[in-house]
Amino acid sequence: MSQVIKVAKIGKDIRSTDPNDFVFHSDYNTFKIIKEATKNVTLVASTTNQTFTEAHGLDHILPLVHAFAKRSGVSQVFAPNGLDVESFGFKLGYSGDIKFNYVASDETNVIFNFDNDKGSNVDVSIRYFLLEHIL
Amino acid sequence: MGVHVYTAAQSLNEMFAQYPSSSFSNSWHCGHHASGNREGAVRFNNVTIPKNTPIISAQLNVYVGAKGSGSGDLKYIMYGIDEDNTADYSSSPMARTGTTASTTSQVSVPSMGNYFPINVTSIVQEIVDRSGWASGNNMGFKIFNNSSPTDVWFFESYLTPNSNLEVVWDESSPSSSQSPSSSVSPSPSLSPSRSSSLSDSPSPSPLAPFLGIKIAKPGKNVLLSNNPTDMIFDSDYGTLKYFDKQTKTVTISSGNLGATATIDHNLGYYPFVEVFIKVEGFNKYEYCPFAGAGATVFYDANYKITTSQIVLYAQTTGFASDTDFDFLVFIYKNNLKL
């Protein structure tokens, strides 16, 4: 008999064979956070395609990376491939001047890319997560 | 006689990686890359060898966190850093005085997750024989490429330090009785290992005692690996902590461009969130924020996170009737700390 460590969800039977019935099951990998940190950047006024990098210290390894951004002085967080929504209207839709274009990783760096359509510099804090490496 | 094992600390400035035109204090490596030589250094803290102790054997077990894809052996020269108590590598150690003793050798770099040994007996002996050496001091080593073939190298990151210094000396000798031994005896992890065989490393050396829970993936050795990617679970690393899943349908009425809705989480901070969306008429969930289009329609969706809500947005052009956007939101308790 193989050895297993498993914790069932409330109301579920520990003898269940459905992995969705468990909080933890040692037959299934957990997605580990190898590293998380915050990077502060300043987006230059009226400039698109601004790239910032941060060495991830996992050289020669491509981590899976996720990130969230927050503009200084604004109480909301936005995700990659999205706008920092500033206005909404049923007839106009939603809009914003700051776009988090993407987050990516290579063998050395985490890469962040933004657009700033405002006429002034904007400070942004980025919280990024390096998850179990993909290559 | 005891076996004493010292592992590099999991912090910056304990390793040093020299590239042709840059350097980092977050890793170490050696070999030859297409871009040029790679050389480095590693430091071990609190090396509890009494001064002038006769060393029976000393071996630096180098962990291969990553390797080059070239063919042939890694050729190297290793020196000790000839100092009483080597400072950390916040500044480059590569020009620090090296020991007279050195090791020149070559090795076929094993696959990632394995080790290869470097005999450093004479190097360690020379350092502990220094007049200023004392048990508990820090000991450093530096390694230089010695004409390795192109793209033959090894690499190790400070985030997963596994390389260790394994030293054997006679603890009954008079010089070794001056300070109590603080050897790190091999001890198994507290969790059951899923591996059925030991690593094929030429010199598998158990790690320092570990207080936590680790569960190795099949084929991986929980006793020998500090690599989180070898583990199903490792209490040294955080995980995404699932909190809630909610669904919300946002309907854009014909004649309108956009719609919005909110989901409450009330965590009091900005949580880690993942959002998926399915647009009416397109039978698939996509990762949000996103934008898509059909022959005559355009649609996109976005969201923002506040300390109490997830605010969802959708907008379209070209749809002739009301359009539903089905949002699927996963909320984790992980605090973004923004």
Tab-separated table of C-alpha atoms in Angstrom:
chain	number	residue	atom	x	y	z
A	1	MET	CA	0.000	0.000	0.000
A	2	SER	CA	1.473	3.390	-0.983
A	3	GLN	CA	1.891	6.156	1.562
A	4	VAL	CA	-0.267	9.248	1.144
A	5	ILE	CA	-0.950	12.407	3.076
A	6	LYS	CA	-4.358	13.952	2.381
A	7	VAL	CA	-6.741	16.382	4.016
A	8	ALA	CA	-10.378	16.265	2.940
A	9	LYS	CA	-12.568	19.329	2.575
A	10	ILE	CA	-15.335	19.843	5.093
A	11	GLY	CA	-18.164	17.461	4.330
A	12	LYS	CA	-16.066	15.254	2.050
A	13	ASP	CA	-14.990	11.699	2.668
A	14	ILE	CA	-11.282	11.127	3.132
A	15	ARG	CA	-11.706	7.939	1.101
A	16	SER	CA	-12.906	9.878	-1.934
A	17	THR	CA	-10.985	9.421	-5.183
A	18	ASP	CA	-11.925	12.853	-6.544
A	19	PRO	CA	-8.975	15.252	-6.087
A	20	ASN	CA	-11.444	18.143	-5.879
A	21	ASP	CA	-12.639	16.765	-2.543
A	22	PHE	CA	-9.316	17.559	-0.869
A	23	VAL	CA	-7.612	20.600	0.577
A	24	PHE	CA	-4.320	18.777	0.185
A	25	HIS	CA	-3.423	15.479	-1.418
A	26	SER	CA	0.167	14.289	-1.755
A	27	ASP	CA	-0.606	12.568	-5.061
A	28	TYR	CA	-0.998	16.018	-6.628
A	29	ASN	CA	1.609	18.696	-6.878
A	30	THR	CA	1.107	22.071	-5.203
A	31	PHE	CA	1.986	25.198	-7.074
A	32	LYS	CA	4.788	26.600	-4.974
A	33	ILE	CA	5.670	30.258	-4.724
A	34	ILE	CA	9.434	30.244	-5.268
A	35	LYS	CA	9.699	33.984	-4.679
A	36	GLU	CA	7.476	37.028	-4.314
A	37	ALA	CA	8.581	40.629	-4.119
A	38	THR	CA	7.582	44.207	-4.902
A	39	LYS	CA	9.168	46.381	-7.550
A	40	ASN	CA	8.547	50.113	-7.776
A	41	VAL	CA	8.778	51.823	-11.151
A	42	THR	CA	8.045	55.246	-12.597
A	43	LEU	CA	6.179	55.367	-15.877
A	44	VAL	CA	7.320	58.215	-18.067
A	45	ALA	CA	4.617	60.587	-19.255
A	46	SER	CA	2.915	59.986	-22.587
A	47	THR	CA	5.002	56.934	-23.432
A	48	THR	CA	3.937	53.483	-24.498
A	49	ASN	CA	5.817	50.181	-24.385
A	50	GLN	CA	7.880	50.943	-21.295
A	51	THR	CA	9.831	47.902	-20.180
A	52	PHE	CA	11.277	47.250	-16.754
A	53	THR	CA	13.244	44.221	-15.642
A	54	GLU	CA	14.100	42.592	-12.355
A	55	ALA	CA	16.655	39.800	-11.978
A	56	HIS	CA	14.862	36.826	-10.541
A	57	GLY	CA	17.931	34.912	-9.352
A	58	LEU	CA	16.752	31.703	-10.973
A	59	ASP	CA	19.217	32.072	-13.808
A	60	HIS	CA	18.798	29.619	-16.691
A	61	ILE	CA	15.386	28.657	-15.345
A	62	LEU	CA	12.166	30.085	-16.732
A	63	PRO	CA	9.741	30.604	-13.850
A	64	LEU	CA	6.009	30.969	-14.299
A	65	VAL	CA	5.340	34.565	-13.309
A	66	HIS	CA	2.250	36.499	-12.276
A	67	ALA	CA	1.967	40.102	-11.148
A	68	PHE	CA	-0.373	42.854	-10.049
A	69	ALA	CA	0.160	46.611	-10.172
A	70	LYS	CA	-1.033	49.584	-8.167
A	71	ARG	CA	-0.693	53.212	-9.072
A	72	SER	CA	0.540	55.476	-6.295
A	73	GLY	CA	-2.315	57.297	-4.575
A	74	VAL	CA	-5.045	55.123	-6.093
A	75	SER	CA	-6.759	52.421	-4.021
A	76	GLN	CA	-7.093	49.684	-6.584
A	77	VAL	CA	-4.960	46.992	-8.176
A	78	PHE	CA	-4.930	45.898	-11.786
A	79	ALA	CA	-3.621	42.872	-13.637
A	80	PRO	CA	-1.471	42.279	-16.735
A	81	ASN	CA	-3.152	42.735	-20.105
A	82	GLY	CA	-5.507	45.167	-18.418
A	83	LEU	CA	-6.178	48.831	-17.799
A	84	ASP	CA	-6.096	50.649	-14.518
A	85	VAL	CA	-9.762	51.513	-14.925
A	86	GLU	CA	-10.482	55.135	-14.084
A	87	SER	CA	-13.930	55.705	-15.546
A	88	PHE	CA	-16.946	53.734	-16.650
A	89	GLY	CA	-20.192	54.539	-18.389
A	90	PHE	CA	-22.861	52.317	-19.863
A	91	LYS	CA	-22.667	54.225	-23.152
A	92	LEU	CA	-18.915	54.786	-23.116
A	93	GLY	CA	-17.594	51.581	-21.586
A	94	TYR	CA	-14.531	51.640	-19.340
A	95	SER	CA	-11.253	53.458	-19.841
A	96	GLY	CA	-7.954	54.336	-18.218
A	97	ASP	CA	-4.637	55.908	-19.120
A	98	ILE	CA	-2.352	53.315	-17.593
A	99	LYS	CA	-2.096	49.854	-19.104
A	100	PHE	CA	-0.160	46.909	-17.740
A	101	ASN	CA	0.642	45.326	-21.094
A	102	TYR	CA	2.287	42.144	-19.890
A	103	VAL	CA	4.526	40.391	-17.421
A	104	ALA	CA	6.967	37.799	-18.722
A	105	SER	CA	10.139	35.994	-17.746
A	106	ASP	CA	13.306	34.843	-19.425
A	107	GLU	CA	16.258	32.914	-18.044
A	108	THR	CA	17.470	35.920	-16.087
A	109	ASN	CA	14.755	38.506	-15.565
A	110	VAL	CA	11.145	39.174	-14.850
A	111	ILE	CA	9.923	41.647	-17.462
A	112	PHE	CA	7.145	44.209	-16.992
A	113	ASN	CA	5.700	46.391	-19.736
A	114	PHE	CA	3.382	49.389	-19.372
A	115	ASP	CA	1.781	52.190	-21.341
A	116	ASN	CA	1.302	55.620	-19.783
A	117	ASP	CA	-1.061	57.884	-21.696
A	118	LYS	CA	-1.102	60.531	-18.993
A	119	GLY	CA	0.739	63.770	-19.455
A	120	SER	CA	2.729	63.251	-16.261
A	121	ASN	CA	4.971	60.605	-14.759
A	122	VAL	CA	3.202	57.919	-12.752
A	123	ASP	CA	4.642	55.823	-9.920
A	124	VAL	CA	3.538	52.190	-9.909
A	125	SER	CA	4.205	49.383	-7.437
A	126	ILE	CA	4.279	45.869	-8.865
A	127	ARG	CA	3.842	42.771	-6.738
A	128	TYR	CA	5.180	39.772	-8.617
A	129	PHE	CA	5.159	36.075	-7.912
A	130	LEU	CA	7.579	33.488	-9.277
A	131	LEU	CA	5.844	30.156	-9.320
A	132	GLU	CA	7.224	26.685	-9.874
A	133	HIS	CA	9.412	26.909	-12.914
A	134	ILE	CA	8.097	25.935	-16.304
A	135	LEU	CA	11.381	24.963	-17.982
B	1	MET	CA	36.024	10.541	13.377
B	2	GLY	CA	32.975	12.498	12.265
B	3	VAL	CA	31.499	13.700	8.996
B	4	HIS	CA	30.659	17.392	9.093
B	5	VAL	CA	28.498	18.941	6.391
B	6	TYR	CA	28.126	22.659	5.754
B	7	THR	CA	25.620	24.064	3.249
B	8	ALA	CA	25.657	27.539	1.752
B	9	ALA	CA	23.094	29.836	3.367
B	10	GLN	CA	19.933	30.756	1.500
B	11	SER	CA	20.700	34.455	1.342
B	12	LEU	CA	22.311	36.930	-1.009
B	13	ASN	CA	26.086	37.457	-1.018
B	14	GLU	CA	26.937	33.844	-0.180
B	15	MET	CA	27.516	33.011	-3.820
B	16	PHE	CA	29.126	34.981	-6.625
B	17	ALA	CA	28.710	34.617	-10.378
B	18	GLN	CA	31.150	36.384	-12.669
B	19	TYR	CA	30.081	36.936	-16.275
B	20	PRO	CA	32.232	38.545	-18.986
B	21	SER	CA	30.802	42.002	-18.341
B	22	SER	CA	28.694	41.692	-15.214
B	23	SER	CA	28.417	39.890	-11.928
B	24	PHE	CA	25.771	38.827	-9.434
B	25	SER	CA	25.839	37.866	-5.793
B	26	ASN	CA	22.834	35.573	-6.065
B	27	SER	CA	24.342	32.498	-7.664
B	28	TRP	CA	27.571	30.808	-8.697
B	29	HIS	CA	28.674	28.946	-11.769
B	30	CYS	CA	31.645	27.808	-13.818
B	31	GLY	CA	32.349	26.866	-17.382
B	32	HIS	CA	32.217	28.295	-20.806
B	33	HIS	CA	29.135	29.875	-22.343
B	34	ALA	CA	28.776	31.177	-25.859
B	35	SER	CA	29.034	34.659	-24.350
B	36	GLY	CA	32.304	33.856	-22.580
B	37	ASN	CA	33.809	32.430	-19.430
B	38	ARG	CA	31.765	31.834	-16.335
B	39	GLU	CA	33.502	31.769	-12.975
B	40	GLY	CA	32.315	32.043	-9.431
B	41	ALA	CA	32.623	31.550	-5.735
B	42	VAL	CA	30.723	30.052	-2.826
B	43	ARG	CA	31.003	30.648	0.898
B	44	PHE	CA	30.201	28.406	3.827
B	45	ASN	CA	29.423	29.960	7.191
B	46	ASN	CA	30.282	28.759	10.651
B	47	VAL	CA	32.739	26.072	9.591
B	48	THR	CA	33.427	24.388	12.886
B	49	ILE	CA	36.844	22.880	12.189
B	50	PRO	CA	39.300	23.503	15.022
B	51	LYS	CA	42.486	25.299	14.122
B	52	ASN	CA	45.341	23.067	12.843
B	53	THR	CA	43.123	19.977	12.768
B	54	PRO	CA	44.494	17.242	10.465
B	55	ILE	CA	41.917	16.887	7.722
B	56	ILE	CA	41.254	13.306	6.683
B	57	SER	CA	39.158	14.367	3.709
B	58	ALA	CA	37.259	17.388	2.435
B	59	GLN	CA	34.928	17.409	-0.513
B	60	LEU	CA	32.843	20.174	-2.015
B	61	ASN	CA	29.715	18.611	-3.439
B	62	VAL	CA	28.594	20.927	-6.204
B	63	TYR	CA	24.874	20.981	-6.902
B	64	VAL	CA	23.798	21.338	-10.522
B	65	GLY	CA	20.830	23.698	-10.507
B	66	ALA	CA	21.186	24.226	-14.232
B	67	LYS	CA	23.702	23.200	-16.863
B	68	GLY	CA	24.769	23.942	-20.378
B	69	SER	CA	23.833	21.828	-23.333
B	70	GLY	CA	27.340	21.477	-24.732
B	71	SER	CA	29.319	18.282	-25.016
B	72	GLY	CA	32.435	17.312	-23.130
B	73	ASP	CA	33.723	17.776	-19.621
B	74	LEU	CA	33.696	20.862	-17.451
B	75	LYS	CA	37.340	21.790	-16.863
B	76	TYR	CA	38.069	23.911	-13.831
B	77	ILE	CA	40.545	25.108	-11.261
B	78	MET	CA	39.349	25.646	-7.718
B	79	TYR	CA	41.120	27.589	-4.972
B	80	GLY	CA	40.259	28.365	-1.436
B	81	ILE	CA	40.065	32.019	-0.462
B	82	ASP	CA	43.171	32.334	1.669
B	83	GLU	CA	41.701	34.410	4.493
B	84	ASP	CA	41.067	33.754	8.159
B	85	ASN	CA	37.347	34.550	7.974
B	86	THR	CA	36.148	35.257	4.438
B	87	ALA	CA	33.825	38.232	4.117
B	88	ASP	CA	30.595	37.852	2.204
B	89	TYR	CA	30.378	38.383	-1.513
B	90	SER	CA	28.693	41.774	-1.538
B	91	SER	CA	31.936	42.689	-3.281
B	92	SER	CA	33.681	40.433	-5.769
B	93	PRO	CA	35.812	37.712	-4.161
B	94	MET	CA	37.464	36.660	-7.403
B	95	ALA	CA	40.611	38.723	-6.825
B	96	ARG	CA	41.002	37.813	-3.165
B	97	THR	CA	44.203	35.916	-2.443
B	98	GLY	CA	43.815	32.232	-3.220
B	99	THR	CA	45.318	29.306	-1.401
B	100	THR	CA	48.551	27.761	-2.673
B	101	ALA	CA	46.645	24.497	-2.801
B	102	SER	CA	44.245	24.112	-5.629
B	103	THR	CA	42.280	21.460	-7.463
B	104	THR	CA	42.545	21.179	-11.221
B	105	SER	CA	40.232	18.633	-12.703
B	106	GLN	CA	37.453	17.933	-15.122
B	107	VAL	CA	34.076	16.315	-14.797
B	108	SER	CA	31.112	15.366	-16.891
B	109	VAL	CA	28.454	17.678	-15.474
B	110	PRO	CA	25.587	15.486	-14.267
B	111	SER	CA	21.983	16.254	-14.982
B	112	MET	CA	20.127	18.948	-13.078
B	113	GLY	CA	19.350	18.054	-9.507
B	114	ASN	CA	22.508	16.005	-9.058
B	115	TYR	CA	25.948	16.678	-7.622
B	116	PHE	CA	29.548	16.308	-8.626
B	117	PRO	CA	32.431	16.264	-6.114
B	118	ILE	CA	35.545	18.416	-5.927
B	119	ASN	CA	38.356	17.235	-3.683
B	120	VAL	CA	39.320	20.224	-1.536
B	121	THR	CA	41.251	18.380	1.199
B	122	SER	CA	44.497	20.291	0.722
B	123	ILE	CA	42.655	23.576	0.335
B	124	VAL	CA	40.728	23.161	3.577
B	125	GLN	CA	43.898	22.029	5.376
B	126	GLU	CA	45.744	25.146	4.271
B	127	ILE	CA	42.964	27.415	5.518
B	128	VAL	CA	42.534	25.802	8.937
B	129	ASP	CA	46.320	25.899	9.386
B	130	ARG	CA	46.297	29.695	9.074
B	131	SER	CA	47.399	31.450	12.239
B	132	GLY	CA	44.176	33.435	12.349
B	133	TRP	CA	41.764	30.584	11.628
B	134	ALA	CA	39.235	29.710	14.340
B	135	SER	CA	36.411	27.242	14.508
B	136	GLY	CA	33.192	28.907	13.444
B	137	ASN	CA	34.832	31.149	10.855
B	138	ASN	CA	33.593	31.437	7.282
B	139	MET	CA	35.351	29.593	4.486
B	140	GLY	CA	35.205	30.501	0.823
B	141	PHE	CA	36.089	28.843	-2.465
B	142	LYS	CA	36.439	30.240	-5.942
B	143	ILE	CA	36.372	28.364	-9.207
B	144	PHE	CA	37.698	29.285	-12.642
B	145	ASN	CA	36.985	27.918	-16.052
B	146	ASN	CA	39.941	25.998	-17.513
B	147	SER	CA	39.152	25.758	-21.221
B	148	SER	CA	35.858	23.955	-20.995
B	149	PRO	CA	34.124	23.272	-24.305
B	150	THR	CA	31.531	25.791	-25.427
B	151	ASP	CA	28.260	25.718	-23.493
B	152	VAL	CA	29.575	23.370	-20.829
B	153	TRP	CA	28.826	24.889	-17.404
B	154	PHE	CA	26.950	24.447	-14.168
B	155	PHE	CA	24.866	26.942	-12.242
B	156	GLU	CA	23.325	27.157	-8.780
B	157	SER	CA	21.025	29.856	-7.378
B	158	TYR	CA	21.055	31.124	-3.803
B	159	LEU	CA	17.310	30.483	-3.708
B	160	THR	CA	17.894	26.731	-3.711
B	161	PRO	CA	21.331	26.264	-2.141
B	162	ASN	CA	22.306	22.613	-2.130
B	163	SER	CA	26.070	22.618	-2.634
B	164	ASN	CA	27.768	21.524	0.530
B	165	LEU	CA	31.208	21.152	2.053
B	166	GLU	CA	31.757	17.730	3.572
B	167	VAL	CA	34.756	17.453	5.906
B	168	VAL	CA	36.079	14.495	7.863
B	169	TRP	CA	38.619	14.850	10.648
B	170	ASP	CA	39.701	12.810	13.624
B	171	GLU	CA	37.804	14.280	16.553
B	172	SER	CA	39.967	12.417	19.026
B	173	SER	CA	43.073	14.377	18.036
B	174	PRO	CA	44.273	17.000	20.590
B	175	SER	CA	43.739	19.930	18.222
B	176	SER	CA	40.169	18.910	17.554
B	177	SER	CA	39.204	18.786	21.228
B	178	GLN	CA	39.464	22.523	21.697
B	179	SER	CA	35.925	23.176	20.615
B	180	PRO	CA	32.840	21.004	20.771
B	181	SER	CA	31.844	19.359	17.558
B	182	SER	CA	28.828	20.869	15.925
B	183	SER	CA	28.594	18.316	13.207
B	184	VAL	CA	25.424	18.124	11.283
B	185	SER	CA	24.452	14.486	11.395
B	186	PRO	CA	22.399	13.277	8.481
B	187	SER	CA	18.778	12.995	9.465
B	188	PRO	CA	15.775	12.120	7.374
B	189	SER	CA	13.000	14.612	6.806
B	190	LEU	CA	9.906	14.299	8.957
B	191	SER	CA	7.636	13.475	6.026
B	192	PRO	CA	7.365	10.219	4.146
B	193	SER	CA	9.388	10.264	0.970
B	194	ARG	CA	7.725	9.207	-2.238
B	195	SER	CA	11.003	8.332	-3.927
B	196	SER	CA	12.086	4.752	-4.122
B	197	SER	CA	15.748	5.198	-4.955
B	198	LEU	CA	18.621	7.456	-4.032
B	199	SER	CA	20.022	9.989	-6.437
B	200	ASP	CA	22.765	8.696	-8.719
B	201	SER	CA	25.050	11.490	-7.542
B	202	PRO	CA	28.603	10.217	-7.133
B	203	SER	CA	28.667	11.480	-3.561
B	204	PRO	CA	25.190	11.861	-2.099
B	205	SER	CA	25.495	13.877	1.071
B	206	PRO	CA	22.494	14.305	3.364
B	207	LEU	CA	21.374	17.867	4.036
B	208	ALA	CA	21.434	19.746	7.313
B	209	PRO	CA	18.545	18.966	9.696
B	210	PHE	CA	15.274	20.240	8.361
B	211	LEU	CA	12.353	21.265	10.566
B	212	GLY	CA	9.276	21.250	8.385
B	213	ILE	CA	7.366	19.072	5.989
B	214	LYS	CA	8.585	18.032	2.566
B	215	ILE	CA	7.010	15.540	0.226
B	216	ALA	CA	9.133	14.606	-2.786
B	217	LYS	CA	7.794	13.916	-6.267
B	218	PRO	CA	8.163	10.368	-7.584
B	219	GLY	CA	11.770	9.662	-8.456
B	220	LYS	CA	13.109	12.534	-6.367
B	221	ASN	CA	14.945	12.135	-3.080
B	222	VAL	CA	13.542	14.136	-0.194
B	223	LEU	CA	16.760	13.653	1.775
B	224	LEU	CA	19.114	15.017	-0.870
B	225	SER	CA	17.218	17.757	-2.639
B	226	ASN	CA	16.518	21.305	-1.573
B	227	ASN	CA	14.994	22.101	-4.952
B	228	PRO	CA	11.323	23.077	-4.512
B	229	THR	CA	10.540	21.814	-8.002
B	230	ASP	CA	11.470	18.336	-6.776
B	231	MET	CA	8.746	18.557	-4.155
B	232	ILE	CA	4.998	18.087	-4.197
B	233	PHE	CA	4.978	20.128	-1.012
B	234	ASP	CA	7.728	21.980	0.831
B	235	SER	CA	6.931	24.016	3.911
B	236	ASP	CA	9.836	26.353	3.074
B	237	TYR	CA	7.777	27.747	0.187
B	238	GLY	CA	4.432	29.424	0.183
B	239	THR	CA	1.462	28.301	-1.827
B	240	LEU	CA	-1.599	30.026	-3.192
B	241	LYS	CA	-4.204	29.668	-0.465
B	242	TYR	CA	-7.611	29.218	-2.003
B	243	PHE	CA	-10.282	31.361	-0.354
B	244	ASP	CA	-13.367	31.560	-2.529
B	245	LYS	CA	-14.793	31.038	-5.988
B	246	GLN	CA	-17.583	33.225	-7.247
B	247	THR	CA	-19.439	33.598	-10.498
B	248	LYS	CA	-21.133	36.690	-11.827
B	249	THR	CA	-22.977	37.299	-15.054
B	250	VAL	CA	-22.713	40.788	-16.471
B	251	THR	CA	-25.262	41.682	-19.148
B	252	ILE	CA	-24.608	44.412	-21.682
B	253	SER	CA	-27.932	45.664	-22.911
B	254	SER	CA	-28.265	46.301	-26.617
B	255	GLY	CA	-27.575	49.942	-27.225
B	256	ASN	CA	-25.034	50.112	-24.416
B	257	LEU	CA	-21.300	49.774	-24.764
B	258	GLY	CA	-20.427	48.426	-21.330
B	259	ALA	CA	-21.574	46.903	-18.064
B	260	THR	CA	-20.087	46.381	-14.636
B	261	ALA	CA	-20.679	44.298	-11.520
B	262	THR	CA	-18.956	43.636	-8.219
B	263	ILE	CA	-17.997	40.634	-6.147
B	264	ASP	CA	-17.364	41.101	-2.432
B	265	HIS	CA	-14.410	39.526	-0.671
B	266	ASN	CA	-14.118	41.857	2.375
B	267	LEU	CA	-10.604	40.670	3.212
B	268	GLY	CA	-9.419	44.175	4.070
B	269	TYR	CA	-6.425	43.954	1.753
B	270	TYR	CA	-5.692	43.393	-1.930
B	271	PRO	CA	-5.845	39.615	-2.495
B	272	PHE	CA	-4.331	37.469	-5.245
B	273	VAL	CA	-7.097	36.908	-7.783
B	274	GLU	CA	-7.595	34.971	-10.995
B	275	VAL	CA	-10.496	35.762	-13.315
B	276	PHE	CA	-11.850	33.858	-16.264
B	277	ILE	CA	-14.612	34.920	-18.609
B	278	LYS	CA	-16.944	33.335	-21.125
B	279	VAL	CA	-18.746	35.498	-23.647
B	280	GLU	CA	-22.214	34.509	-24.771
B	281	GLY	CA	-21.985	32.688	-28.066
B	282	PHE	CA	-18.363	31.643	-27.528
B	283	ASN	CA	-18.352	28.411	-25.566
B	284	LYS	CA	-14.998	28.732	-23.845
B	285	TYR	CA	-13.492	30.417	-20.804
B	286	GLU	CA	-10.602	32.758	-21.387
B	287	TYR	CA	-8.203	34.399	-19.001
B	288	CYS	CA	-9.209	37.925	-18.037
B	289	PRO	CA	-8.319	40.761	-18.781
B	290	PHE	CA	-8.734	39.929	-22.427
B	291	ALA	CA	-10.035	41.129	-25.734
B	292	GLY	CA	-11.565	39.182	-28.570
B	293	ALA	CA	-13.365	39.662	-31.835
B	294	GLY	CA	-15.596	37.961	-34.316
B	295	ALA	CA	-16.410	38.857	-37.901
B	296	THR	CA	-18.455	41.907	-36.902
B	297	VAL	CA	-18.126	42.103	-33.152
B	298	PHE	CA	-15.526	43.202	-30.655
B	299	TYR	CA	-15.528	42.496	-26.934
B	300	ASP	CA	-13.213	42.913	-24.008
B	301	ALA	CA	-13.255	42.558	-20.258
B	302	ASN	CA	-11.242	43.836	-17.343
B	303	TYR	CA	-11.306	43.960	-13.578
B	304	LYS	CA	-9.803	45.787	-10.673
B	305	ILE	CA	-9.208	44.713	-7.090
B	306	THR	CA	-10.034	46.832	-4.068
B	307	THR	CA	-9.608	45.919	-0.430
B	308	SER	CA	-13.209	44.743	-0.287
B	309	GLN	CA	-14.331	43.944	-3.826
B	310	ILE	CA	-13.481	42.670	-7.265
B	311	VAL	CA	-14.988	45.095	-9.759
B	312	LEU	CA	-15.751	43.497	-13.122
B	313	TYR	CA	-16.066	45.335	-16.438
B	314	ALA	CA	-17.183	44.248	-19.868
B	315	GLN	CA	-17.748	46.092	-23.110
B	316	THR	CA	-18.730	45.204	-26.640
B	317	THR	CA	-19.421	46.595	-30.072
B	318	GLY	CA	-21.391	45.009	-32.862
B	319	PHE	CA	-23.684	42.743	-30.852
B	320	ALA	CA	-27.287	43.128	-31.990
B	321	SER	CA	-28.873	41.942	-28.723
B	322	ASP	CA	-28.169	41.755	-25.014
B	323	THR	CA	-24.895	39.969	-24.391
B	324	ASP	CA	-23.943	38.026	-21.284
B	325	PHE	CA	-20.424	37.871	-19.913
B	326	ASP	CA	-19.977	35.031	-17.426
B	327	PHE	CA	-17.172	35.827	-14.995
B	328	LEU	CA	-15.526	33.100	-12.928
B	329	VAL	CA	-13.420	34.549	-10.121
B	330	PHE	CA	-10.982	32.683	-7.881
B	331	ILE	CA	-9.910	34.593	-4.797
B	332	TYR	CA	-6.887	33.561	-2.758
B	333	LYS	CA	-6.025	34.739	0.715
B	334	ASN	CA	-2.507	35.693	-0.338
B	335	ASN	CA	-2.013	39.385	0.409
B	336	LEU	CA	-0.498	41.376	-2.449
B	337	LYS	CA	0.939	43.792	0.120
B	338	LEU	CA	0.376	46.783	-2.161
